[in-house]
XYZ file of C-alpha atoms in Angstrom:
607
model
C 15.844 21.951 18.576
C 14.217 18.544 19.119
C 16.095 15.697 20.842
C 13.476 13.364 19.849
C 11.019 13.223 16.222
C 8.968 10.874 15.373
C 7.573 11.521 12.125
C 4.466 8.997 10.200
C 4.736 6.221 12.834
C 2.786 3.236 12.259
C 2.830 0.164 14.057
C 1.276 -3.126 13.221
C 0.403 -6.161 14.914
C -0.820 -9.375 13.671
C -3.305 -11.297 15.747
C -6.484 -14.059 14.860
C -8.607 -11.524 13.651
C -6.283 -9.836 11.367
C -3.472 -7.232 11.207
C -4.189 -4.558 14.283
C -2.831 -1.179 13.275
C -2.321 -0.144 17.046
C -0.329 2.845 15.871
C -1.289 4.636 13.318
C 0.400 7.910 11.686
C 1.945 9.249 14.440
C 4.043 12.077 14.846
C 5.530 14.635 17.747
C 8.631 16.387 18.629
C 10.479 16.727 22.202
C 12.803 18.953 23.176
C 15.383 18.548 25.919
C 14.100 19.344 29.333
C 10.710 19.020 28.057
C 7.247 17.057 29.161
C 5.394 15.733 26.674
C 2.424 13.940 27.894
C 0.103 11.562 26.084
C -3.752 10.649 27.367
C -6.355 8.692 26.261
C -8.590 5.384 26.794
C -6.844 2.359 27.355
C -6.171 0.190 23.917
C -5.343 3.583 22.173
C -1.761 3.315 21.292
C -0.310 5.242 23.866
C 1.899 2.349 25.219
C 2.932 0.885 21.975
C 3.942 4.425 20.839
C 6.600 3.950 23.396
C 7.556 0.518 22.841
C 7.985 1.434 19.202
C 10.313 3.582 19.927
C 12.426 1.574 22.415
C 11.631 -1.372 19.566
C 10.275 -3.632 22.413
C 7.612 -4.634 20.305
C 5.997 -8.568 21.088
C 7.254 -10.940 18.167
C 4.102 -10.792 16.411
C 4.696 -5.873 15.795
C 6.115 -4.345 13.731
C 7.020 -1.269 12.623
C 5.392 -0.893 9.282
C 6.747 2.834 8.601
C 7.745 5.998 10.232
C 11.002 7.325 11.309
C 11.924 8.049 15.324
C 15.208 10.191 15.635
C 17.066 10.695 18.975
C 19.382 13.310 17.891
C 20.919 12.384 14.768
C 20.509 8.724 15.508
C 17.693 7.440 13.436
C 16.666 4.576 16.353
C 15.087 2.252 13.634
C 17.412 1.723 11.248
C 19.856 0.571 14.008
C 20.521 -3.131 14.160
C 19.928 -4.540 17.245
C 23.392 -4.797 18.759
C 23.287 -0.980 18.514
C 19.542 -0.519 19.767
C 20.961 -2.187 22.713
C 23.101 0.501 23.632
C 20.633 2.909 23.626
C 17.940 1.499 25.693
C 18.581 2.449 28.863
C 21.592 4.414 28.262
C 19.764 7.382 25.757
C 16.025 6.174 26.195
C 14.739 4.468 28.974
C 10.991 3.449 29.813
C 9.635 2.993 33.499
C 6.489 0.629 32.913
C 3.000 0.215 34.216
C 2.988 -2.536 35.841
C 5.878 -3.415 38.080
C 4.989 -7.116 38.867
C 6.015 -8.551 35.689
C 9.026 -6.003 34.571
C 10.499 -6.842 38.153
C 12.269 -10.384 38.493
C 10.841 -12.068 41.233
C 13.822 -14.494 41.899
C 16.142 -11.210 42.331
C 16.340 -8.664 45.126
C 15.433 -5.160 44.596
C 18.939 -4.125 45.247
C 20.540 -6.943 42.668
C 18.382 -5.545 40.134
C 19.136 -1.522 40.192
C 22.620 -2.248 41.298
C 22.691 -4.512 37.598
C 21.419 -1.486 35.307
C 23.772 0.876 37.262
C 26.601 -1.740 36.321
C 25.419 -2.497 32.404
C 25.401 1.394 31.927
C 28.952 2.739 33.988
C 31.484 1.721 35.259
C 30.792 1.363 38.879
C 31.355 -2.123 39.933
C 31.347 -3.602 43.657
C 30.629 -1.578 46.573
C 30.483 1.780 44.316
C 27.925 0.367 42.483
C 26.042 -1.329 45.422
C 26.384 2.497 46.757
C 25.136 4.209 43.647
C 21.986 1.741 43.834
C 20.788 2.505 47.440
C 21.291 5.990 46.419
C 18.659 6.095 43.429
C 16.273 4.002 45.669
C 16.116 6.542 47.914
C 16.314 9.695 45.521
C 12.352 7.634 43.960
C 11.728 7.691 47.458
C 12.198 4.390 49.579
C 12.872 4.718 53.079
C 15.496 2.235 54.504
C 17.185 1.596 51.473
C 20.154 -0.569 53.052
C 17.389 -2.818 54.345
C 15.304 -3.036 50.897
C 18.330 -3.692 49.055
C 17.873 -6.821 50.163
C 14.356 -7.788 49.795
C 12.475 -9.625 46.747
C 9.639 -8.022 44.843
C 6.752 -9.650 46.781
C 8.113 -8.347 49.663
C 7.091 -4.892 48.742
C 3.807 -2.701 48.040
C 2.945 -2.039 44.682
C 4.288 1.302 45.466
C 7.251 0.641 46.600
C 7.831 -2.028 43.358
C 6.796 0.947 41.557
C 9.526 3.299 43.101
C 12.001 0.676 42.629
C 11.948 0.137 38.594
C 12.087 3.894 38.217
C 15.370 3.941 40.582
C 16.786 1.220 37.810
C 15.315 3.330 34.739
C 17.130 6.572 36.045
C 20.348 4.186 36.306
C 22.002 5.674 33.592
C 21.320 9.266 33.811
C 19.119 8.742 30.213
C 18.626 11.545 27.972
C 14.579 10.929 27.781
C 12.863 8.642 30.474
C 9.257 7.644 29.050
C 6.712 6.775 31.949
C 4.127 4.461 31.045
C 1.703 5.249 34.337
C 4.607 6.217 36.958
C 2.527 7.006 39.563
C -0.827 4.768 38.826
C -0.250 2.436 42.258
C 0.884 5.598 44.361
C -0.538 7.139 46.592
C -1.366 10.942 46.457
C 2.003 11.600 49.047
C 3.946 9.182 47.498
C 3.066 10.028 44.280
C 3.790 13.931 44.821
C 7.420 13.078 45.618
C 7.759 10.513 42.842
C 6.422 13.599 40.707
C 8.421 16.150 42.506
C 11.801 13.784 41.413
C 10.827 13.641 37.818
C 10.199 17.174 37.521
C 13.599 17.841 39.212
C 15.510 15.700 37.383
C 14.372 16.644 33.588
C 14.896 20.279 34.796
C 18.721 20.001 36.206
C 19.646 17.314 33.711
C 17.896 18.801 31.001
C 16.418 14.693 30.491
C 12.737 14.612 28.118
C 10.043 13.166 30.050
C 7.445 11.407 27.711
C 5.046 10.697 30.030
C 1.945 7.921 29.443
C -0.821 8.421 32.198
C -4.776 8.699 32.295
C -4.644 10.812 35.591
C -5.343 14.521 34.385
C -4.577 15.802 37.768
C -0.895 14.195 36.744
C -0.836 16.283 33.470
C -1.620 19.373 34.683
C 1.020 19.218 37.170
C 3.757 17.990 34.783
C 3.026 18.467 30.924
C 4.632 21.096 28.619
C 2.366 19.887 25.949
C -0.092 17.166 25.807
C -1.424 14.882 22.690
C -4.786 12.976 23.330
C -4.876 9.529 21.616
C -7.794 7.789 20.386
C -7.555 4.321 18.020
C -4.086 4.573 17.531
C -4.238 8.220 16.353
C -3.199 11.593 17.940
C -6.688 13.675 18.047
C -5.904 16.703 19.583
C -2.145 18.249 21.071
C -1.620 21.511 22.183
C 0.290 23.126 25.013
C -0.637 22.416 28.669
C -2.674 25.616 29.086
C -4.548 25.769 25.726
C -5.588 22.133 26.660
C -7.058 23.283 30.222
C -8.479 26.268 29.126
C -10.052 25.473 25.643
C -10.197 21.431 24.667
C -11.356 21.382 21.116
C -11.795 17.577 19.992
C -15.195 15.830 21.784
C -13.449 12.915 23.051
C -11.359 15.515 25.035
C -14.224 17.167 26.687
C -15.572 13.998 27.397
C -12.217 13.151 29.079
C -12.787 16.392 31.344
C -16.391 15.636 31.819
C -15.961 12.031 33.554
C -13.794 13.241 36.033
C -15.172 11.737 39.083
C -17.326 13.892 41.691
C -19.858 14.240 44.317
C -22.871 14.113 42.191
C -21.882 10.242 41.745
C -22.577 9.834 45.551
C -25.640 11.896 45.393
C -26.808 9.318 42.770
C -26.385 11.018 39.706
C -24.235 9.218 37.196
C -21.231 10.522 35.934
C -21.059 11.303 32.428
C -19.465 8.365 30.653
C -18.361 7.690 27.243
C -21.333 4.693 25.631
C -19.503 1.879 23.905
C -15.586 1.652 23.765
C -12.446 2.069 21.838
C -13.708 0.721 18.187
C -11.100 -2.600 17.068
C -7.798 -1.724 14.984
C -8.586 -4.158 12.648
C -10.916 -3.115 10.468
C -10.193 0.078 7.620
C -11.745 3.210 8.769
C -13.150 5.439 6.064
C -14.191 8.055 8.537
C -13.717 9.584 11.940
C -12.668 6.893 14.451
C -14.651 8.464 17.163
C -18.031 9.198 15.075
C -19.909 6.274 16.546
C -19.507 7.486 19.910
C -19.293 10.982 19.308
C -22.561 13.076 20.482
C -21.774 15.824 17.845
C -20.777 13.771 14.888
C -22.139 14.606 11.160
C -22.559 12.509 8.350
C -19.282 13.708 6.803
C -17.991 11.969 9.434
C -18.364 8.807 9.044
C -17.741 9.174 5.264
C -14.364 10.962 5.380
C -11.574 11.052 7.636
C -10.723 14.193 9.910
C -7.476 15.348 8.930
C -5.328 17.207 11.282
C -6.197 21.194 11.647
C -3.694 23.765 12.847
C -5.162 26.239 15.139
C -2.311 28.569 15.899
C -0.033 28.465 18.775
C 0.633 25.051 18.289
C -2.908 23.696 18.965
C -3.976 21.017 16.372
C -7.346 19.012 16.445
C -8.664 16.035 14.459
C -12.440 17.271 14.069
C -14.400 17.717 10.811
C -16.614 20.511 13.484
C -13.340 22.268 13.965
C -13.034 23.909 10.529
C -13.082 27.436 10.989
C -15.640 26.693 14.371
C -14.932 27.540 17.582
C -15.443 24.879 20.425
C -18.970 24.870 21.222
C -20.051 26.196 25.146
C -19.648 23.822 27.946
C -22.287 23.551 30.621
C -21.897 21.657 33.474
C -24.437 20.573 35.735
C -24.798 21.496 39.323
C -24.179 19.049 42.313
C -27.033 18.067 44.032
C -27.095 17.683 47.296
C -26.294 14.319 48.857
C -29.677 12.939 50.441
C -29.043 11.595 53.703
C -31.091 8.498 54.265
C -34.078 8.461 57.165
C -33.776 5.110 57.645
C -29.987 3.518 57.967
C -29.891 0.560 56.779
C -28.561 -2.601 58.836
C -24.759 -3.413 59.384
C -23.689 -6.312 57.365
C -20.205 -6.299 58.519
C -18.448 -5.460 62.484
C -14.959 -5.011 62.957
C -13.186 -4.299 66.355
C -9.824 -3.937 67.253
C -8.629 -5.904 64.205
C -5.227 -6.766 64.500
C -2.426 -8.767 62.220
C 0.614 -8.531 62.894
C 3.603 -10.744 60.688
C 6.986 -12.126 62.784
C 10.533 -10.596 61.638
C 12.729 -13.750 62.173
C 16.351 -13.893 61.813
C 19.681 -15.598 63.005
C 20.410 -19.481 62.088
C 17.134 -20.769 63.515
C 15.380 -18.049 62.453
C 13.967 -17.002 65.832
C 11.698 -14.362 66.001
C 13.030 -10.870 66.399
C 9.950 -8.728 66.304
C 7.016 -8.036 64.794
C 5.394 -5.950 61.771
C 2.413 -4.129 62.817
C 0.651 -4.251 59.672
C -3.203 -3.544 61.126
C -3.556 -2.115 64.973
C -6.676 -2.014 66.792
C -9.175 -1.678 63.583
C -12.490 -0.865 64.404
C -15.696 0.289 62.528
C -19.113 -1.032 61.099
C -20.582 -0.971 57.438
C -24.202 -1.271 56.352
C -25.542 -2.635 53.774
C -25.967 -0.543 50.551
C -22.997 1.852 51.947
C -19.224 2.010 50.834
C -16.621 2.599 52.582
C -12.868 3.507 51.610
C -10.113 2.824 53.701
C -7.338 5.968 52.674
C -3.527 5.938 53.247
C -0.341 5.243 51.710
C 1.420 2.342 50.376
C 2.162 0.201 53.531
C -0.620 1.915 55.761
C -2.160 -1.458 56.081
C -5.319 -1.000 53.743
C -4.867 -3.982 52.212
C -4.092 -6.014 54.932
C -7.591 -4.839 56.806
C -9.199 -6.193 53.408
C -7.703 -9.562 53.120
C -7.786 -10.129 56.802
C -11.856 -9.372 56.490
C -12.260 -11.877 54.272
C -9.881 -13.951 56.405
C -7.147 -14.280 53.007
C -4.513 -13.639 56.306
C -5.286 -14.816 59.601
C -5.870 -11.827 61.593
C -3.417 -11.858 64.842
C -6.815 -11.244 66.693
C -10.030 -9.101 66.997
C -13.071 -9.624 65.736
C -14.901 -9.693 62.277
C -18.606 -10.046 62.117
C -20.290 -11.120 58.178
C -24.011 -10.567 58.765
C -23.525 -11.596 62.747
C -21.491 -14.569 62.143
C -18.256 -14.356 63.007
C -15.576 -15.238 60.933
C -11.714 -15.339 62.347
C -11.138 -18.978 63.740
C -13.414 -20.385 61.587
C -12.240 -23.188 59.424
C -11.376 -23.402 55.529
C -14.767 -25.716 55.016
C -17.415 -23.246 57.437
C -15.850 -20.420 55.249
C -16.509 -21.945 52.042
C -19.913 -21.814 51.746
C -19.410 -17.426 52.854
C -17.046 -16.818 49.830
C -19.845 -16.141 47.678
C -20.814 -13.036 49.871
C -17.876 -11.895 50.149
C -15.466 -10.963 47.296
C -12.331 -9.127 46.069
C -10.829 -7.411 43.285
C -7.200 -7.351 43.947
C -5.307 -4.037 42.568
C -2.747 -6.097 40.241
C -5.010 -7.127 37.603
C -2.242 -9.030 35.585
C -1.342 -10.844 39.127
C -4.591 -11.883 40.038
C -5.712 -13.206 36.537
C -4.581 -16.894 35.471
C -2.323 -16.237 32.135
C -3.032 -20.255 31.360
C -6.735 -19.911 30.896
C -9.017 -18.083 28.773
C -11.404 -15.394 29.740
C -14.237 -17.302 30.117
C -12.897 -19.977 31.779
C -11.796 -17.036 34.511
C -15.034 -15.964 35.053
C -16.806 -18.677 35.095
C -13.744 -20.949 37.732
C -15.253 -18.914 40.404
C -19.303 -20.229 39.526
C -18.378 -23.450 38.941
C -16.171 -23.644 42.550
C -19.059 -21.845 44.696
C -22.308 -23.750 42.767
C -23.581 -20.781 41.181
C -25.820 -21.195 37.961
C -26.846 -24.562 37.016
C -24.409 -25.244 33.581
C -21.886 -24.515 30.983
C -24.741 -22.632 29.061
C -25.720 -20.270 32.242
C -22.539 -19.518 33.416
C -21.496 -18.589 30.122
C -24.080 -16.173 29.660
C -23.199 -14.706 33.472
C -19.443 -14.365 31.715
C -20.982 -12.322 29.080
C -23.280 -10.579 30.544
C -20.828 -9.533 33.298
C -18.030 -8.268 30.414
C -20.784 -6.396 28.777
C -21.614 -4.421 32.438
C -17.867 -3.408 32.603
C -17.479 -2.301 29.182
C -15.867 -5.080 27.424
C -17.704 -7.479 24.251
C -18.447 -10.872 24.456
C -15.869 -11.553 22.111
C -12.928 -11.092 24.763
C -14.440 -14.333 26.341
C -12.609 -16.224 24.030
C -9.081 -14.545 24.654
C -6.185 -14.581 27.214
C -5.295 -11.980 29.996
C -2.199 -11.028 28.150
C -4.019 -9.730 25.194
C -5.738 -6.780 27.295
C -4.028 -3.565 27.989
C -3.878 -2.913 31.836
C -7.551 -1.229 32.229
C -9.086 -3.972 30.107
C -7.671 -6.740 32.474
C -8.984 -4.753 35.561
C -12.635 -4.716 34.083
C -12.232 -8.734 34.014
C -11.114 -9.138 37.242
C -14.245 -6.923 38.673
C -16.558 -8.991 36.369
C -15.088 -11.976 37.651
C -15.964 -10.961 41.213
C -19.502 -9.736 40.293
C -20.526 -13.055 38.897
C -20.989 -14.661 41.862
C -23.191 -11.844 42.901
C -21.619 -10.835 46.365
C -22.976 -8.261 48.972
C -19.742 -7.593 50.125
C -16.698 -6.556 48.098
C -13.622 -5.389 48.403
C -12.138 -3.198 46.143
C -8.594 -2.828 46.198
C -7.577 0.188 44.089
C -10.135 -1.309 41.363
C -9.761 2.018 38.941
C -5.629 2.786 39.508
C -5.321 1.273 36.279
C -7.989 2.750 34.132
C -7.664 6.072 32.232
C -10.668 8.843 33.165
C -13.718 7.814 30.822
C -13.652 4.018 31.800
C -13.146 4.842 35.491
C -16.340 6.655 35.325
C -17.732 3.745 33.253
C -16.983 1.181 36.342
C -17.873 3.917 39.449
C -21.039 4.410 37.811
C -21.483 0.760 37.308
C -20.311 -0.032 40.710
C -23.348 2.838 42.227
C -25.817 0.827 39.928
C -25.158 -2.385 41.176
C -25.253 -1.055 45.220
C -28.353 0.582 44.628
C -29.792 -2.744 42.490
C -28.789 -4.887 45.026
C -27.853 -3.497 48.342
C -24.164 -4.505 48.332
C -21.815 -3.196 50.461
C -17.941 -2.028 49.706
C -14.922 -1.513 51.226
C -13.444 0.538 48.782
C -9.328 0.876 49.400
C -8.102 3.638 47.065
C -5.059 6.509 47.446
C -7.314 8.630 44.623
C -9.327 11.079 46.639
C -11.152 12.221 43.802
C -12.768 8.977 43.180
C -13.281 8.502 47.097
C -15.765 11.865 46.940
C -17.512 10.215 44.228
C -18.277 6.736 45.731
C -17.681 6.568 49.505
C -19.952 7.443 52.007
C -17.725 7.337 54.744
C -13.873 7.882 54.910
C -11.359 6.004 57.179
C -8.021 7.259 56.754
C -4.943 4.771 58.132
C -1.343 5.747 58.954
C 0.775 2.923 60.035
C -1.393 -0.187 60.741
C -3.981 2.483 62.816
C -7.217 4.414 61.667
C -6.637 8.124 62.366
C -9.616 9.700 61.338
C -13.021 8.370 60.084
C -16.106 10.397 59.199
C -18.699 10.938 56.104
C -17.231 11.862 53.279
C -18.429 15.174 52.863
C -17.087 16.290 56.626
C -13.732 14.622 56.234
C -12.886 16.053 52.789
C -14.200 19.942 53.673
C -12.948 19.760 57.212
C -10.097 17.627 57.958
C -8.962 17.357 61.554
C -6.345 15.292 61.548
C -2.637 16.513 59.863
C -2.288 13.497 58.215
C -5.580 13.607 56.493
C -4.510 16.792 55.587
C -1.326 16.102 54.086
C -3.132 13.667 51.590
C -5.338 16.809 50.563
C -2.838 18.769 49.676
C -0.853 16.567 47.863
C -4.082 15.920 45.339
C -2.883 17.605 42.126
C -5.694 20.199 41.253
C -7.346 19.651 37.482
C -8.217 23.082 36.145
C -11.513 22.747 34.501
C -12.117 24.101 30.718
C -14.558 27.001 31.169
């Protein structure tokens, strides 16, 4: 019996250009105890699926038809005085990005203790009790302590741990996760996993999980439905998806998993063009213009959904009465290893920052945090590499304290033999071109005021690059068009991107300067498979163009053998082991290193 339907559901939303149908026909069923996972590009409905059903739709949705039952309660024909006993209660949502559904003026403790409150009857020291308990059931350490602190105060991971402590507030009969694990860390992210699983299994809870990470689906999923421009192409049960994908835009998904052959130089396969606009009527197959197999029935007449037996369905004119053509996949070359190393554009040693704890009435100093401890190591030019660890390891912190965004405690940091801690905010002007960042909270880091091209082009007109409105504009677009995006999106704000499409502007922001040193802080934790091969690629192609260098900080090991020459892995403020790629990943020799390995969830490959 299903504890959730959703039959025919289409949701519409009207922007400039015209009505958007972002959801369009449809339909699933899940059962209690069940994981029901749904993958695809970002911009393909998966997100407003779920906010349809919660009916947290932005004033300009709607729900234009379909029906979404939670038992016997039909969830859109409830006024909204009733819908507001339900969320959170029957149906709550854990969302992607933690920054903005976090409110910054209240502690972390204020705001789980509140949904504990709303939803039972736990008031006062009970319910200050029953919060600190959830925080540390998603896996934060010290919960008396963060009880008390703001979200700014926290990693992204730990923000991320906290709204799913408030979510499971109310014990809810399905929890959807919209990316519950993208800012984790593989360890973290195991646990956070491991709790999930757990909890849908004892409290028989329905997990309708939203993620890009297939790794994360293979581990979790009961059955999985692959979205593409607002429509479900393909579902099928976890191990008929693995074993035998059937729609081409699924075996593309499997083939742009990242690997080594990116680091050897050959480019990972990559879906050309991206997910075609919602606006316009389609008459055919939504994926026929990027579709390597398409016919010209295609593009003439729409794919309806085909029943395969044992509850596989696919959305593929090729499909009918065909079985899924043979996948070969190409060998690994080799990694050449370079003659002639290149010269080091940037020398760290025994980088240090450490922040003051103060407390008491004249908030004296009590102690410190050791957030970086004795950093050392060298990059060259035309090499990348990624600093590995969990959330609160002090990756970050090494970044920003390179590029001298926190004053490092002390140590030293070379930039092409100058150095670079002491110097002053006007010597260190004229460097920022060299040296840039993509921060790992695209939403955060983007300015919600100003339009895209005014974004990319603040940084050109602050640092004297180009030589007018009409060059830097063409930078803009020629900079969206490198990281998959059309120059039309100049003209729009941050907020009308999904998550992966505002992390492409904030790396073309930083590339139109045209650096030759950038940091990358968890630049693809945000974008679903295909487009993460889309910007890895891009990233190879622009070190190889022009020698740039990259400190890549990332928790996905997967994309750290496809990029990274070297590996430095950091546990508490410290580097504990650091070594090429290829020797750290086959042969670790520290435990810790270890530990991340094996909490990697493994992605069994179609045959």
């Amino acid at each position: 019996m299903s504890l959730l339907a959703v039959e025919g559901l289409r949701t519409e939303i009207e922007s400039r250009e015209g009505t958007v149908r972002a959801v369009d026909g449809v339909a699933f069923a899940l059962a209690p105890g069940e994981c029901f996972a749904f993958v695809g590009e970002s911009g393909c409905g998966k997100t407003l699926t779920a906010l349809s059903l919660l009916r947290l739709l932005p004033e300009t949705g709607r729900i234009a038809a379909g029906r979404a039952r939670l038992g016997p309660t039909d969830l859109f024909a409830l006024p909204e005085g009733a819908m507001r006993a339900v969320r959170g209660r029957r149906i709550a949502m854990v969302f992607q990005e933690p920054s903005t559904a976090l409110n910054p003026v209240l502690t972390i403790g204020r705001q789980v203790r509140e949904a504990v409150e709303r939803h039972s009857s736990l008031r006062g020291v009970a319910a200050r009790a029953r919060a600190e308990a959830l925080l540390r059931a998603a896996g934060i350490a010290e919960a008396g302590m963060r009880y008390g602190q703001y979200p700014f105060q926290l990693s992204g991971g730990l923000r991320q741990r906290a709204m799913i402590a408030a979510a499971l507030a109310a014990d809810p009969e399905v929890l959807v996760a919209d990316e519950p694990t993208t800012a984790l860390d593989v360890t973290i992210q195991a646990q956070i996993l491991d709790l999930l699983d757990r909890l849908r299994r004892e409290r028989g809870m329905a997990l309708l999980l939203i993620t890009h990470d297939l790794g994360v689906v293979a581990r979790m999923a009961d059955r999985v439905a692959v979205m593409y421009a607002g429509e479900i192409v393909e579902s099928a049960p976890r191990a008929a998806f693995f074993a035998a994908p059937q729609h081409p835009y699924t075996r593309a998904l499997f083939d742009a998993l990242p690997s080594a052959a990116a680091r050897a130089g050959v480019p990972l396969a990559s879906l050309p063009g991206q997910v075609p606009s919602l606006v316009q009527h389609f008459r055919g197959c939504r994926f026929a213009e990027r579709c390597a197999e398409a016919l010209a029935r295609c593009r003439d007449e729409a794919p309806r959904l085909l029943e395969l037996g044992g509850g596989h369905a696919v959305r593929c004119h090729r499909r009918e009465g065909a079985r899924a053509p043979a996948r070969v996949r190409k060998a690994v070359p080799e990694v050449v290893v370079r003659s002639v190393e290149p010269p080091v554009i940037l020398s760290v040693r025994d980088l240090t920052v450490r922040y003051p704890v103060r407390g008491g009435v004249l908030r004296r100093t009590l102690g410190w945090v050791r957030a970086a401890e004795g950093v050392s190591f060298d990059l060259r030019a035309g090499r990348t590499l990624a600093l590995v660890g969990e959330s609160g390891s002090g990756k970050t912190t090494v970044g920003k304290a390179i590029l001298q965004l926190v004053p490092p405690t002390s140590g030293s940091v070379r930039f092409e033999g100058q150095e670079l801690v002491g110097l002053r905010r006007a010597a260190l002007r004229p460097l920022r071109r060299s040296m840039q960042i993509v921060f790992q909270d695209p939403y955060g880091s983007l300015n919600p005021r100003l339009r895209v091209v005014d974004i990319l082009t603040e940084g050109m007109r602050a640092l004297g690059v180009g030589t007018g409105e009409a060059e830097w504009r063409e930078r803009a677009a020629r900079a969206l068009a490198e990281v998959g995006l059309p120059e039309t999106a100049l003209a729009r704000y941050a907020h009308e991107f999904s998550g992966g499409q505002r992390q492409r502007i904030a790396i073309a922001r930083a590339l139109c300067v045209e650096p030759r040193l950038l940091v990358c802080d968890e630049p693809t934790s945000a974008l679903d498979v295909s487009v993460q091969a889309q910007i890895l690629n891009l990233l190879r192609a622009l070190q190889e163009r022009h020698g740039l260098a990259y400190i890549f900080i990332t928790h996905n090991l997967a994309v750290v053998e496809a990029i990274a020459h070297e590996i430095a892995v950091m546990k508490e403020g410290r580097i504990v082991e650091q070594g090429p790629t290829e020797a750290v990943l086959a042969a670790p020799r520290h435990p810790y290193t270890r530990e991340l390995l094996a909490a990697v969830p493994a992605v069994p490959l179609p045959a």
